[in-house]
XYZ file of C-alpha atoms in Angstrom:
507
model
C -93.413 -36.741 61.067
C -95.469 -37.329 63.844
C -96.755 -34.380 65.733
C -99.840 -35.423 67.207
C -98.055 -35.416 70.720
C -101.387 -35.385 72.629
C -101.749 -39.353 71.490
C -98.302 -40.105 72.238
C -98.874 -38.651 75.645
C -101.839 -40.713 75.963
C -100.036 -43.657 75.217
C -97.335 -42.964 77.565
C -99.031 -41.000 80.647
C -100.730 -43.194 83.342
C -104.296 -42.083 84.425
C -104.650 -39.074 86.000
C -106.097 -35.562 85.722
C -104.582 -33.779 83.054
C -107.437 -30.557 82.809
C -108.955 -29.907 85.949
C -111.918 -27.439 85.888
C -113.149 -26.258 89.339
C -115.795 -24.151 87.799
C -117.407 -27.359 85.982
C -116.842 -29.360 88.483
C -115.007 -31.687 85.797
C -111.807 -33.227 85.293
C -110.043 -35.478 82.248
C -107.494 -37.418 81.456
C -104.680 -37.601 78.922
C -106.281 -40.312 77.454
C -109.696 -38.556 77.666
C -108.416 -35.223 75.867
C -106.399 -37.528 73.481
C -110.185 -39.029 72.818
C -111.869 -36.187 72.642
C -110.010 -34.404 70.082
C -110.260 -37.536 67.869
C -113.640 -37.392 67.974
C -113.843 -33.675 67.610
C -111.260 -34.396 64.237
C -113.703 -36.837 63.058
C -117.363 -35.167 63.267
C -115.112 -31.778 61.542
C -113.572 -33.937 58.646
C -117.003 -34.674 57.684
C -118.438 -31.299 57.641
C -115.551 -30.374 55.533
C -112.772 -29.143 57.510
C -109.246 -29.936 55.702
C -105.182 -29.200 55.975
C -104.627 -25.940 56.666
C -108.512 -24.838 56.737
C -108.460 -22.592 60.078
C -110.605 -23.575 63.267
C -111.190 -20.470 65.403
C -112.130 -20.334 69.059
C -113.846 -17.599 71.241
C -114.237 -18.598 74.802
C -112.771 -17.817 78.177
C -110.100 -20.557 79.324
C -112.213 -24.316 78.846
C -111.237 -27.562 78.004
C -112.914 -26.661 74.286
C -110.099 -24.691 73.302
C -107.615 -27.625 73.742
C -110.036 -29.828 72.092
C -109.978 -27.619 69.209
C -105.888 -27.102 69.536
C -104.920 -31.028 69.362
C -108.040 -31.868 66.710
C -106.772 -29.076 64.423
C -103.075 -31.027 65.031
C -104.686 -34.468 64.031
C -105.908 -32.784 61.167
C -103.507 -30.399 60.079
C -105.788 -27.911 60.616
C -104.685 -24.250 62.005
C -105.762 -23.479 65.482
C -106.946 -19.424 66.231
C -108.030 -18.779 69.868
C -109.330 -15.404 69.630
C -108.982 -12.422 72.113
C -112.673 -12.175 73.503
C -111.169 -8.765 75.308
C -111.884 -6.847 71.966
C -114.326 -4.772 71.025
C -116.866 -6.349 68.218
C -115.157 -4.047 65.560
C -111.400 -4.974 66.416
C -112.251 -8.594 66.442
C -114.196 -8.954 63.208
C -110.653 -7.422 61.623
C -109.328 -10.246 63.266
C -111.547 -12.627 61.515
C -111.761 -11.345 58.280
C -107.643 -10.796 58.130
C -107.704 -14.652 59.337
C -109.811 -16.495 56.813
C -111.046 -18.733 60.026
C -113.262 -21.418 58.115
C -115.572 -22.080 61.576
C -115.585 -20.214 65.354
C -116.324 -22.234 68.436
C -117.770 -20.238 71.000
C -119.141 -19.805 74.495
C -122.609 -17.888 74.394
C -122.153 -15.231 76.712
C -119.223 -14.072 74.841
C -122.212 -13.366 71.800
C -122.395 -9.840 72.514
C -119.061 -9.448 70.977
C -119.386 -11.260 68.271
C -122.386 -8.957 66.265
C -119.741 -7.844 63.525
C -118.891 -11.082 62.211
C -120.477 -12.863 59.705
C -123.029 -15.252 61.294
C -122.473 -18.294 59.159
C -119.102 -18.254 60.776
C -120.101 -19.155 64.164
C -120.836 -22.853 64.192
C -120.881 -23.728 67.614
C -121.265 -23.323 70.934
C -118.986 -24.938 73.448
C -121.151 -25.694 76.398
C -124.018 -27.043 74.228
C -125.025 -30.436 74.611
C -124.386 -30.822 70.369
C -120.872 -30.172 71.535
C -120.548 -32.491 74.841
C -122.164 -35.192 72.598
C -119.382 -35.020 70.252
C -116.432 -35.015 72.018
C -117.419 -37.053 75.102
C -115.135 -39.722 76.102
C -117.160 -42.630 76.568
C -117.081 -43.066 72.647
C -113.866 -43.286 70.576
C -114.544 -42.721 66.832
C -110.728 -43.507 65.984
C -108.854 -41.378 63.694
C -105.810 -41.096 61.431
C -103.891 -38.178 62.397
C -102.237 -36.734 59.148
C -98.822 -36.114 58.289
C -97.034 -32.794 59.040
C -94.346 -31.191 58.957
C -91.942 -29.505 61.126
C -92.712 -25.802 58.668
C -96.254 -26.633 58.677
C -98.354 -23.576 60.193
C -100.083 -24.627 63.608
C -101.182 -21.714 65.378
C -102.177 -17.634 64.283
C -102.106 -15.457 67.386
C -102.975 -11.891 66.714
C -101.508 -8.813 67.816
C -101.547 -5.287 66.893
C -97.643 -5.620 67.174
C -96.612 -1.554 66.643
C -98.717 -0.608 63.781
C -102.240 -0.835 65.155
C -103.115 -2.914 62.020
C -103.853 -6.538 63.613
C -101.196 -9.086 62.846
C -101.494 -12.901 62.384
C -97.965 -13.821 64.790
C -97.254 -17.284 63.010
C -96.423 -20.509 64.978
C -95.261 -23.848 63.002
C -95.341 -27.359 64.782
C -91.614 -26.977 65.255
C -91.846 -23.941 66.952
C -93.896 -24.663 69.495
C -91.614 -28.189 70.348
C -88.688 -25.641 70.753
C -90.392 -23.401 73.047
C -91.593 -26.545 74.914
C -88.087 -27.537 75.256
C -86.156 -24.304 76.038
C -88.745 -23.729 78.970
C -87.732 -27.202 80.359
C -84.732 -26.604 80.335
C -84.796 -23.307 81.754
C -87.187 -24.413 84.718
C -88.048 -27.914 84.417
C -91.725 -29.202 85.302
C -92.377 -33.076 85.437
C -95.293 -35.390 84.970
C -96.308 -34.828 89.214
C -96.222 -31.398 88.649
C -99.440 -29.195 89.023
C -100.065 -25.956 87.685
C -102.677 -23.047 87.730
C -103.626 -21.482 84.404
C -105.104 -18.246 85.052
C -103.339 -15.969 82.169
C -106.174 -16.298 79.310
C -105.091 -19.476 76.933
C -105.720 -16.370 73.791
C -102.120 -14.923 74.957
C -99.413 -16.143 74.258
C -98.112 -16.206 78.129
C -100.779 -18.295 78.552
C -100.990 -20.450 75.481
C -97.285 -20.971 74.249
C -95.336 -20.523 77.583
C -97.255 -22.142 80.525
C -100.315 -24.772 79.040
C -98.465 -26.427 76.042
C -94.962 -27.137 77.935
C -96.839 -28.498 80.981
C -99.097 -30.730 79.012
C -95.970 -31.427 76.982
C -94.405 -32.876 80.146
C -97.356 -34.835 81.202
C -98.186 -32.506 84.337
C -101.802 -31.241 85.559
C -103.359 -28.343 84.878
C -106.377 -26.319 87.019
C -108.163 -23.752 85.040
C -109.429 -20.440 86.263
C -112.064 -19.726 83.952
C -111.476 -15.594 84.221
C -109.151 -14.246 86.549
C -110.688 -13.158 89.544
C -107.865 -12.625 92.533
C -109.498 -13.888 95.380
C -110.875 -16.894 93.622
C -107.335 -17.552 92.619
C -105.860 -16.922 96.306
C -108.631 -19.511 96.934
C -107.062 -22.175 94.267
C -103.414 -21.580 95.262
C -104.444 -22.326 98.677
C -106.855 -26.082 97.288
C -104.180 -27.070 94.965
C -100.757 -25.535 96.267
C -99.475 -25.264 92.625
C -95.658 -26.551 92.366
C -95.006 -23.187 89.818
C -96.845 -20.225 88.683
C -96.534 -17.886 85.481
C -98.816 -14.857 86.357
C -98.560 -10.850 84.774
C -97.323 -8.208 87.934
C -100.847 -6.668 87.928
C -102.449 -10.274 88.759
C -99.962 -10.395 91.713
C -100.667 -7.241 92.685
C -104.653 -7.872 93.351
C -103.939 -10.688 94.357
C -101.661 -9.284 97.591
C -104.430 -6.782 98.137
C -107.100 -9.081 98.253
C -108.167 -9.925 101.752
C -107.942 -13.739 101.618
C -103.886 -13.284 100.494
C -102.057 -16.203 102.438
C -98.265 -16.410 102.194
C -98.729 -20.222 103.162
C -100.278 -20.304 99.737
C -97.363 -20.192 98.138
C -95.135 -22.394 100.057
C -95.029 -25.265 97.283
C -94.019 -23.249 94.804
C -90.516 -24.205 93.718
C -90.753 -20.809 91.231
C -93.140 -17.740 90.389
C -92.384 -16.241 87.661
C -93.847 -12.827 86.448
C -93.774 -11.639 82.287
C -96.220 -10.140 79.853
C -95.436 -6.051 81.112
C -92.641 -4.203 83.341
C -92.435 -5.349 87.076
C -93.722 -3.663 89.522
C -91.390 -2.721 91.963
C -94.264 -2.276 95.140
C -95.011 -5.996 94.560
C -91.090 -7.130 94.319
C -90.560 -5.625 97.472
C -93.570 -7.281 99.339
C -92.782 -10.838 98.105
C -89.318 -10.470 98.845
C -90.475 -9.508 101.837
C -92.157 -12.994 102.710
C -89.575 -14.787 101.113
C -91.294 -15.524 98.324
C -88.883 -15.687 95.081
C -89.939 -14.114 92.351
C -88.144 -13.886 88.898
C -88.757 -12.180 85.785
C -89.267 -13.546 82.233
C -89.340 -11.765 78.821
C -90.888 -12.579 75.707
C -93.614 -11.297 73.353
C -95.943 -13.009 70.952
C -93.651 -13.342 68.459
C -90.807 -14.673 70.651
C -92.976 -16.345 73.232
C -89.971 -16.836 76.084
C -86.466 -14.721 74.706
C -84.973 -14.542 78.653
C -85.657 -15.094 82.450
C -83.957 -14.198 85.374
C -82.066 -16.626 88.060
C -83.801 -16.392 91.301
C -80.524 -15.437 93.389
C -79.870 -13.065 90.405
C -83.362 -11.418 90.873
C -82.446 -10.506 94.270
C -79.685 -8.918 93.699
C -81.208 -7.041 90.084
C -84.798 -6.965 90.643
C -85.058 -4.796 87.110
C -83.672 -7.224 85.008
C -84.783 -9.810 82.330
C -81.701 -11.815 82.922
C -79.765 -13.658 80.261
C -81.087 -15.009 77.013
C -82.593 -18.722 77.634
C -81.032 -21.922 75.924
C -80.976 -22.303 71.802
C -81.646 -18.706 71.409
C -79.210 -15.276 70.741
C -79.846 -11.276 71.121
C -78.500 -8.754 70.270
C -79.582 -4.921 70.743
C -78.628 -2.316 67.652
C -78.786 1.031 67.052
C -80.577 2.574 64.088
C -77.919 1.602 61.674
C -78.231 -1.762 62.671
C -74.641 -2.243 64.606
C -74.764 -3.725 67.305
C -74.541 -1.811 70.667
C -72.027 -2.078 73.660
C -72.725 -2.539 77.303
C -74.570 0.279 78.974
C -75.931 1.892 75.380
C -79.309 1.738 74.407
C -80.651 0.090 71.412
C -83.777 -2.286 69.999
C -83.765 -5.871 71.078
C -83.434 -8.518 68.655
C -83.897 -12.053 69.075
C -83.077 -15.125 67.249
C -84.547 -18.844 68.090
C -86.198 -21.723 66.527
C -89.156 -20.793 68.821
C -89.451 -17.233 67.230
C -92.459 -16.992 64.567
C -91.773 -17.257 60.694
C -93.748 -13.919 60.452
C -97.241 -12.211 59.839
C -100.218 -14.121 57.904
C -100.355 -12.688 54.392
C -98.258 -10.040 55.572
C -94.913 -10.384 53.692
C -93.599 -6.726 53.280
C -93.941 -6.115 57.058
C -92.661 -9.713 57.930
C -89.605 -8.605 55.826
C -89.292 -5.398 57.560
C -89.305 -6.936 61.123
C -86.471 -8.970 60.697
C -82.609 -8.078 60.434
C -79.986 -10.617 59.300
C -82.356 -13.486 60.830
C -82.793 -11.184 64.096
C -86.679 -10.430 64.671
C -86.511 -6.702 65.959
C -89.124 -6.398 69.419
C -89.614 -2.384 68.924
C -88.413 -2.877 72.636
C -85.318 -0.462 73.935
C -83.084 -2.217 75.649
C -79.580 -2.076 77.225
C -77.162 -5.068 78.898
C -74.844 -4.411 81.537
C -70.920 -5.788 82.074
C -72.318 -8.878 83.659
C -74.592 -9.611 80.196
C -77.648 -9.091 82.266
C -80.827 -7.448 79.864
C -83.279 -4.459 81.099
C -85.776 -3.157 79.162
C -85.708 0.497 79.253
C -88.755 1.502 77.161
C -90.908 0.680 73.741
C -89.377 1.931 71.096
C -92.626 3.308 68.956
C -94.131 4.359 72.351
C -96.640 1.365 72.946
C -97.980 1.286 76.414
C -98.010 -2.070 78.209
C -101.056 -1.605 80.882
C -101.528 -5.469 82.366
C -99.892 -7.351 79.817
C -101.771 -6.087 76.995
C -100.904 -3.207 74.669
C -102.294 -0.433 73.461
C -101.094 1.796 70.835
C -101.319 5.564 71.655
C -102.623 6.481 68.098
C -105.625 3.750 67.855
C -106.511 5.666 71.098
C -106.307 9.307 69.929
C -107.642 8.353 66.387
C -110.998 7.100 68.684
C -110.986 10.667 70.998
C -110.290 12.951 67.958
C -113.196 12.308 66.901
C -115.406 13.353 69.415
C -116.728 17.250 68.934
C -115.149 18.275 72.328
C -111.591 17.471 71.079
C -109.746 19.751 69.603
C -106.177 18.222 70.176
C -105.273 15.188 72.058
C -101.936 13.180 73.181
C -101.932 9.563 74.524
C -99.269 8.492 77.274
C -98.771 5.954 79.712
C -98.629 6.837 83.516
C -97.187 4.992 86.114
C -99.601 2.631 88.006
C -98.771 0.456 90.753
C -101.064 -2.319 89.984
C -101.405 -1.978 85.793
C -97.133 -1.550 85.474
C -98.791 1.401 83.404
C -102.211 2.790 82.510
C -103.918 4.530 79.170
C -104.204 8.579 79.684
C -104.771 11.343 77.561
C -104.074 14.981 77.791
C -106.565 17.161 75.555
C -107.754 20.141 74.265
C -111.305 20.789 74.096
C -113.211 22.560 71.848
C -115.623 23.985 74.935
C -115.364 24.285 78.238
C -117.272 21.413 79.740
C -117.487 20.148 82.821
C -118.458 16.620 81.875
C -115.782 16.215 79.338
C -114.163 13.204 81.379
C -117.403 11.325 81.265
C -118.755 11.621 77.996
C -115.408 10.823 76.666
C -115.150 7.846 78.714
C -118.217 7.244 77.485
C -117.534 7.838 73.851
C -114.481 5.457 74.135
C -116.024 2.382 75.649
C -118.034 2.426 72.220
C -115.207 2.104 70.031
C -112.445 0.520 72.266
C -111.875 -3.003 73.972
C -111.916 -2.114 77.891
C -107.692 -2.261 78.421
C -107.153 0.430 75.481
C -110.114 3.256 77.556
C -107.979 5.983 79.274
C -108.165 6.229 83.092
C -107.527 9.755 83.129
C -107.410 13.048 81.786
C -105.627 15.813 81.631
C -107.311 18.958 80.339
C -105.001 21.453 78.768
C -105.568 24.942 77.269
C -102.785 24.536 74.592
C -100.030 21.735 73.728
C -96.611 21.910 74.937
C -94.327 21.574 72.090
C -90.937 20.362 71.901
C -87.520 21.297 70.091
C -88.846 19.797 66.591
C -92.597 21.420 67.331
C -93.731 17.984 68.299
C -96.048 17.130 71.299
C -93.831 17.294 74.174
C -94.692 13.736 75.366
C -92.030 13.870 78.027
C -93.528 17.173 79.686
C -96.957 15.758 79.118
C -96.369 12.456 80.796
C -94.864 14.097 84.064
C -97.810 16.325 84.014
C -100.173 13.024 83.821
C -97.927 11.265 86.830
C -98.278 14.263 89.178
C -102.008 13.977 88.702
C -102.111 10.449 89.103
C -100.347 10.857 92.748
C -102.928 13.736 93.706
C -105.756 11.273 93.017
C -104.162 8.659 94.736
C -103.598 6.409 92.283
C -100.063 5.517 92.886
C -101.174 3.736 96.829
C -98.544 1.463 97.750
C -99.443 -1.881 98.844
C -100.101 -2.381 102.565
């Protein structure tokens, strides 16, 4: 079967910008990337690289890591764009769990990268060893081998609800599915331009926003790193026709001082996924008639259900109804399913749903039920079959799209010498949906404690997972079952937050 659909685009597209990178000053074609990847697939199939060998990138969002996606296709090669976010220990697990045979990167992302083996990094992207092999103005021609549909494409990694990092599995027909049930939910076309500013390592990014518009042919402007008034600064150059952005990008973006509703004015939708909506930055759109909808998916189900604009209006909280080719259903813990109103974990069923883990069978087996992959996510649906999301099941906190397990967190703080006890929560932020806390008790009174364990943690975590505040307690509150009263804790942390002003509503 033929699944190299970058050359059939190529062959089909007329000439015109498919990447467009303000940052390089560069743009190319669907002919050029088409090109460049064969080249790329060439120069690798003589240093080796063969089916189902795995090509690993670490870079901020660059033409490179579609290079690297479509020559991996023509090869049959597995693509791994790797979350630069991490600290150096997290991503070496990352690596090692992988296998990756070679790692493209970007040079100032080195830093990161002292924990992995050195023979593994082969090159990097902006070098002119690099330009020289993939650029355009030479075609070395290749034979793009045969896959099929089953064939592994893609690992993204999460820590899913375990904290042990998990390979999420994508085959070549999985991605074609997801490509199809987002055009049919909200159709783009070959004139359509978009801005890609959610990193292309997540799969908002990756699966949901660059594939389907490349897919259908459109045009794509990359932000390098997200930066909010540099993106009010795009949206306003290259009034993007749609928009798939995380509620805490909104939100600094409508804070920023060069925010202009006009910006937004071609936009025939903007719709917001990857954590819970924030209500303060509903309210203010709505306000300037700007729709704004939610989606739903995770890295294993990269797009499960979106909201209607109209409906969105009327039920700002919900996720909407399940999107085309794909079922859910929400169960208690006996596995039946529940009614409308009751509470229960999502499952979801699709063709664009992964397979499973990477060399991870007994927990693949355990996330599935009767072909249902289980989300960890509470959930409840109303008389009307609309979907909210009430809360993570295993407590995982969601702080701008990326999530952080409260245990990897106090496993990290316990073992400083001022800790005697500590509990992780989520608070309530208005531009994170939530952020990372931690109530604890010290060994000694100190009145640095804040510091050095901020301090302490910025060793051993990636930035997202560092608390931003603390709550200093003489003893733990317990509940009914002498547990950590999380509940009392987390209204404790809240009432802070709003003392300190962290919970300022938007102007």
């Amino acid at each position: 079967m033929n699944y190299d659909w970058i050359k059939t685009r190529a062959n089909f597209e007329e000439e015109k910008p498919a990447i467009i990178d303000p940052a390089k000053g560069t743009e190319w074609t669907y002919q050029q990337l088409n090109i460049r990847a064969e080249n790329l697939a060439s120069y690798l199939g003589e240093q080796g690289i063969k089916r189902g060998d795995i090509l690993g990138i670490f870079a901020p969002n660059d033409v490179a890591i579609l290079d690297i996606l479509f020559a991996s296709i023509k090869l049959g090669a597995v693509f791994l764009p790797i979350n630069w976010r991490l600290n150096p220990e997290e991503i070496s697990t990352v690596v090692d769990d992988s296998g990756v045979k070679k790692i493209f990167y970007e040079t100032k992302h080195l830093s990161s990268l002292t924990k992995v083996d050195e023979s593994l990094l082969y090159m990097d992207i902006n070098s002119s060893e690099y330009n020289s092999i993939v650029d355009p103005s030479h075609h070395n021609i290749f034979e793009s081998v045969e896959l099929q549909g089953d064939d592994l494409a893609s690992l993204l990694y999460t820590s899913g609800t375990t904290g042990v990092p998990k390979g999420v599995m994508f085959s070549h027909d999985s991605f074609v599915s997801n490509g199809i049930i987002l055009n049919h939910t909200h159709p783009t076309y070959p004139t359509d331009l978009t801005i890609v500013a959610l990193p292309l390592f997540h799969v908002f990014g990756f699966n949901d926003l660059t594939i389907p518009a490349l897919f259908n042919g459109g045009t794509l402007v990359l932000q390098r790193y997200f930066n909010a008034e540099e993106l009010n600064n795009l949206m306003m150059e290259y009034k993007p026709d749609y928009m798939l952005l995380i509620p805490t990008m909104l939100y600094a973006m409508l804070v920023a001082d060069n925010f202009n509703p006009a910006a937004y004015q071609s936009t025939r939708y903007l719709i917001q996924g990857g954590s819970p909506p924030l209500p303060a930055v509903q309210a203010k759109l709505l306000d300037m008639n700007i729709d704004l909808i939610n989606g739903y998916g995770l890295t294993e189900a990269p797009i499960v259900s979106v909201n209607t604009v109209n409906n969105s209006k009327i039920k700002p909280k919900s996720i909407g109804h399940p999107v085309i080719f794909s079922d859910i259903r929400i169960f208690d813990d006996d596995f039946n399913e529940v009614g409308p109103g009751e509470i229960g974990e999502l499952g979801v069923r699709g063709n664009n749903v992964t397979p499973g883990y990477w060399n991870k069978p007994e927990i693949t087996t355990k996330s599935f039920h009767d072909d249902f992959f289980l989300t960890g996510d509470l959930a409840k649906i109303d008389e009307d079959g609309d979907i909210y999301i009430v809360d993570r099941k295993k407590e995982m906190i969601i702080t701008g799209g990326e999530n952080v397990l409260p245990s990897e967190v106090e496993a990290v703080l316990s073992e400083h010498p001022l800790v005697a006890q500590c509990v992780v929560i989520g608070f309530t932020s208005p531009k994170y949906g939530e952020s990372v806390s931690a109530a604890v008790v010290l060994t000694e009174d100190d009145a640095d404690f804040e510091a050095k364990l901020d301090s302490y943690a910025r060793e051993k975590l990636g930035s997202y997972k560092i608390p931003r505040m603390y709550l200093n307690i003489n003893h733990m509150p317990l509940n009914s079952t002498s547990k950590p009263d999380k509940l009392a804790l987390q209204e404790r942390m809240n009432e802070k937050a709003k003392k300190l002003h962290q919970e300022d509503e938007l102007a």
